[in-house]
């Protein structure tokens, strides 16, 4: 019987590979996503953390302070929105 050797990856290696896959997909580097604001938290740092979702899935997002100052009107939880940006992974958090 043939033995299989498993290759183990560190958590950092997994996140780096996922990030590499996302960066390689040009559609995910500049896209518009439509969904409903499910959660919204304006942090004291000026960053805004939010979740956008639809009937089948959720997507965690962040709006950095430098971009947040240009938001003309803040959406509320329950609002349907179009969110423009890039899809990525925070390697440190795995999100």
Coordinates of N, CA and C in Angstrom, one line a residue:
X1 N 0.8 -1.2 0.0 CA 0.0 0.0 0.0 C 0.9 1.2 0.0
X2 N 0.5 2.2 -0.8 CA 1.3 3.5 -1.0 C 0.9 4.5 0.1
X3 N 2.0 5.0 0.7 CA 1.7 6.0 1.8 C 1.7 7.4 1.1
X4 N 0.9 8.3 1.6 CA 0.8 9.6 1.2 C 1.4 10.5 2.2
X5 N 2.2 11.4 1.8 CA 2.8 12.4 2.7 C 2.0 13.7 2.6
X6 N 1.4 14.2 3.7 CA 0.7 15.4 3.7 C 1.7 16.6 3.8
X7 N 1.4 17.6 3.1 CA 2.1 18.9 3.2 C 1.4 19.8 4.1
X8 N 2.0 20.3 5.1 CA 1.4 21.2 6.1 C 1.9 22.6 5.8
X9 N 0.9 23.5 5.9 CA 1.2 24.9 5.7 C 1.0 25.7 7.0
X10 N 1.7 26.7 7.2 CA 1.5 27.6 8.3 C 0.3 28.5 8.0
X11 N -0.3 29.0 9.0 CA -1.4 30.0 8.9 C -1.0 31.1 8.0
X12 N 0.2 31.6 8.2 CA 0.7 32.7 7.4 C 0.8 32.3 5.9
X13 N 1.3 31.1 5.7 CA 1.4 30.7 4.3 C 0.1 30.5 3.6
X14 N -0.9 30.0 4.3 CA -2.3 29.9 3.7 C -2.8 31.3 3.4
X15 N -2.7 32.3 4.3 CA -3.2 33.6 4.0 C -2.5 34.3 2.9
X16 N -1.2 34.0 2.8 CA -0.4 34.6 1.7 C -0.8 34.0 0.4
X17 N -1.1 32.7 0.3 CA -1.6 32.1 -0.9 C -2.9 32.6 -1.3
X18 N -3.8 32.8 -0.3 CA -5.2 33.3 -0.6 C -5.1 34.7 -1.2
X19 N -4.2 35.5 -0.5 CA -4.0 36.9 -1.0 C -3.5 36.9 -2.4
X20 N -2.6 36.0 -2.7 CA -2.0 36.0 -4.1 C -3.1 35.6 -5.1
X21 N -4.0 34.7 -4.8 CA -5.0 34.3 -5.7 C -6.0 35.5 -5.9
X22 N -6.3 36.2 -4.9 CA -7.2 37.4 -5.0 C -6.5 38.5 -5.9
X23 N -5.3 38.8 -5.6 CA -4.6 39.8 -6.4 C -4.5 39.4 -7.8
X24 N -4.3 38.2 -8.1 CA -4.2 37.7 -9.5 C -5.5 37.8 -10.3
X25 N -6.6 38.0 -9.7 CA -7.9 38.1 -10.3 C -8.2 39.6 -10.6
X26 N -8.1 40.0 -11.8 CA -8.2 41.5 -12.1 C -9.7 42.0 -11.8
X27 N -10.7 41.1 -12.0 CA -12.0 41.5 -11.7 C -12.2 41.9 -10.2
X28 N -11.5 41.1 -9.3 CA -11.6 41.4 -7.9 C -10.8 42.6 -7.4
X29 N -9.9 43.1 -8.3 CA -9.1 44.2 -7.9 C -9.8 45.5 -8.2
X30 N -10.9 45.5 -8.9 CA -11.7 46.8 -9.1 C -13.1 46.3 -9.5
X31 N -13.9 46.2 -8.4 CA -15.3 45.7 -8.7 C -16.3 46.5 -7.9
X32 N -17.6 46.4 -8.3 CA -18.7 47.0 -7.6 C -19.6 45.9 -7.1
X33 N -19.9 45.9 -5.8 CA -20.7 44.8 -5.2 C -22.0 45.5 -4.7
X34 N -23.1 44.8 -5.0 CA -24.4 45.3 -4.5 C -24.9 44.5 -3.4
X35 N -25.4 45.1 -2.3 CA -25.9 44.3 -1.2 C -26.5 45.3 -0.2
X36 N -26.9 44.7 0.9 CA -27.5 45.4 2.0 C -26.5 45.6 3.2
X37 N -26.5 46.8 3.8 CA -25.6 47.0 4.9 C -26.2 46.2 6.1
X38 N -25.4 45.3 6.6 CA -25.9 44.4 7.7 C -25.4 44.9 9.1
X39 N -24.2 45.5 9.0 CA -23.5 46.0 10.2 C -22.7 47.2 9.8
X40 N -22.5 48.2 10.7 CA -21.7 49.4 10.3 C -21.2 49.9 11.6
X41 N -19.8 50.1 11.7 CA -19.2 50.6 12.9 C -18.1 51.6 12.5
X42 N -18.3 52.8 12.9 CA -17.3 53.9 12.7 C -16.4 53.9 13.9
X43 N -15.1 53.5 13.6 CA -14.1 53.3 14.7 C -13.5 54.7 15.0
X44 N -13.0 54.8 16.2 CA -12.3 56.1 16.6 C -11.1 56.4 15.8
X45 N -10.5 55.4 15.1 CA -9.4 55.6 14.3 C -9.8 56.3 13.0
X46 N -11.1 56.4 12.7 CA -11.6 57.0 11.5 C -11.9 56.0 10.4
X47 N -11.5 54.7 10.6 CA -11.9 53.7 9.7 C -13.3 53.3 9.9
X48 N -14.0 52.7 8.9 CA -15.3 52.3 9.1 C -15.4 50.8 8.7
X49 N -15.8 50.0 9.6 CA -15.9 48.6 9.4 C -17.4 48.2 9.1
X50 N -17.7 47.5 8.1 CA -19.1 47.1 7.8 C -19.2 45.8 7.2
X51 N -20.4 45.3 7.2 CA -20.7 44.0 6.5 C -21.8 44.3 5.5
X52 N -21.6 43.8 4.3 CA -22.6 43.9 3.3 C -23.0 42.5 2.9
X53 N -24.3 42.3 2.6 CA -24.8 40.9 2.4 C -26.0 40.9 1.5
X54 N -26.3 39.6 1.1 CA -27.6 39.4 0.4 C -28.2 38.1 1.0
X55 N -29.1 37.5 0.3 CA -29.9 36.4 0.9 C -29.0 35.2 1.2
X56 N -27.8 35.1 0.5 CA -27.0 33.9 0.6 C -25.7 34.0 1.2
X57 N -25.2 35.3 1.4 CA -23.8 35.4 1.8 C -23.6 36.8 2.4
X58 N -22.4 36.9 3.1 CA -22.0 38.2 3.7 C -20.5 38.5 3.3
X59 N -20.2 39.7 3.3 CA -18.8 40.1 2.9 C -18.4 41.2 3.9
X60 N -17.3 41.0 4.7 CA -16.8 42.0 5.6 C -16.0 43.0 4.8
X61 N -16.1 44.2 5.2 CA -15.4 45.3 4.5 C -14.9 46.4 5.4
X62 N -13.9 47.1 4.9 CA -13.4 48.3 5.7 C -13.2 49.4 4.7
X63 N -13.6 50.6 5.2 CA -13.4 51.9 4.5 C -12.4 52.6 5.3
X64 N -11.2 52.9 4.7 CA -10.1 53.5 5.5 C -10.4 55.0 5.7
X65 N -9.8 55.5 6.7 CA -10.0 56.9 7.1 C -9.9 57.9 6.0
X66 N -8.9 57.7 5.2 CA -8.6 58.7 4.1 C -9.7 58.7 3.1
X67 N -10.4 57.6 2.9 CA -11.5 57.5 2.0 C -12.8 57.9 2.7
X68 N -12.9 57.6 3.9 CA -14.2 57.8 4.7 C -14.6 59.3 4.7
X69 N -13.6 60.2 4.7 CA -13.9 61.6 4.8 C -14.6 62.1 3.5
X70 N -14.6 61.3 2.5 CA -15.2 61.7 1.2 C -16.6 61.2 1.0
X71 N -17.2 60.5 2.0 CA -18.5 59.9 2.0 C -19.5 61.0 2.2
X72 N -20.3 61.3 1.1 CA -21.3 62.5 1.3 C -22.4 62.2 2.2
X73 N -22.9 61.0 2.3 CA -24.0 60.6 3.1 C -23.8 59.2 3.6
X74 N -23.8 59.0 4.9 CA -23.6 57.7 5.5 C -24.8 56.8 5.3
X75 N -24.6 55.6 4.9 CA -25.7 54.6 4.8 C -26.0 54.1 6.2
X76 N -27.2 53.6 6.4 CA -27.6 53.0 7.6 C -27.8 51.5 7.5
X77 N -27.8 50.8 8.6 CA -28.1 49.3 8.5 C -29.4 49.1 7.9
X78 N -29.4 48.2 6.9 CA -30.7 47.9 6.1 C -30.7 48.6 4.8
X79 N -29.8 49.6 4.5 CA -29.8 50.2 3.2 C -29.2 49.3 2.2
X80 N -29.7 49.4 1.0 CA -29.1 48.7 -0.2 C -28.1 49.7 -0.7
X81 N -26.9 49.2 -1.0 CA -25.7 50.0 -1.4 C -25.0 49.3 -2.6
X82 N -24.2 50.2 -3.3 CA -23.2 49.7 -4.2 C -21.9 50.1 -3.6
X83 N -21.0 49.1 -3.4 CA -19.7 49.3 -2.8 C -18.6 49.0 -3.8
X84 N -17.8 50.0 -4.1 CA -16.7 49.9 -5.0 C -15.4 49.7 -4.3
X85 N -14.6 48.8 -4.8 CA -13.3 48.6 -4.2 C -12.6 47.4 -4.7
X86 N -11.7 46.9 -3.9 CA -11.0 45.6 -4.3 C -11.2 44.6 -3.2
X87 N -11.2 43.4 -3.6 CA -11.3 42.2 -2.7 C -9.9 41.8 -2.3
X88 N -9.7 41.7 -1.0 CA -8.4 41.3 -0.5 C -8.6 40.5 0.8
X89 N -7.5 40.2 1.4 CA -7.5 39.5 2.7 C -6.5 40.3 3.6
X90 N -6.9 40.4 4.8 CA -6.0 40.9 5.9 C -5.2 39.7 6.4
X91 N -4.0 39.5 6.0 CA -3.2 38.4 6.4 C -3.1 38.2 7.9
X92 N -3.0 39.3 8.6 CA -2.8 39.3 10.0 C -4.0 38.7 10.7
X93 N -5.2 39.0 10.2 CA -6.4 38.5 10.8 C -7.1 37.4 10.1
X94 N -6.7 37.1 8.9 CA -7.3 36.0 8.1 C -8.7 36.3 7.7
X95 N -9.0 37.6 7.5 CA -10.3 38.0 7.0 C -10.2 38.8 5.8

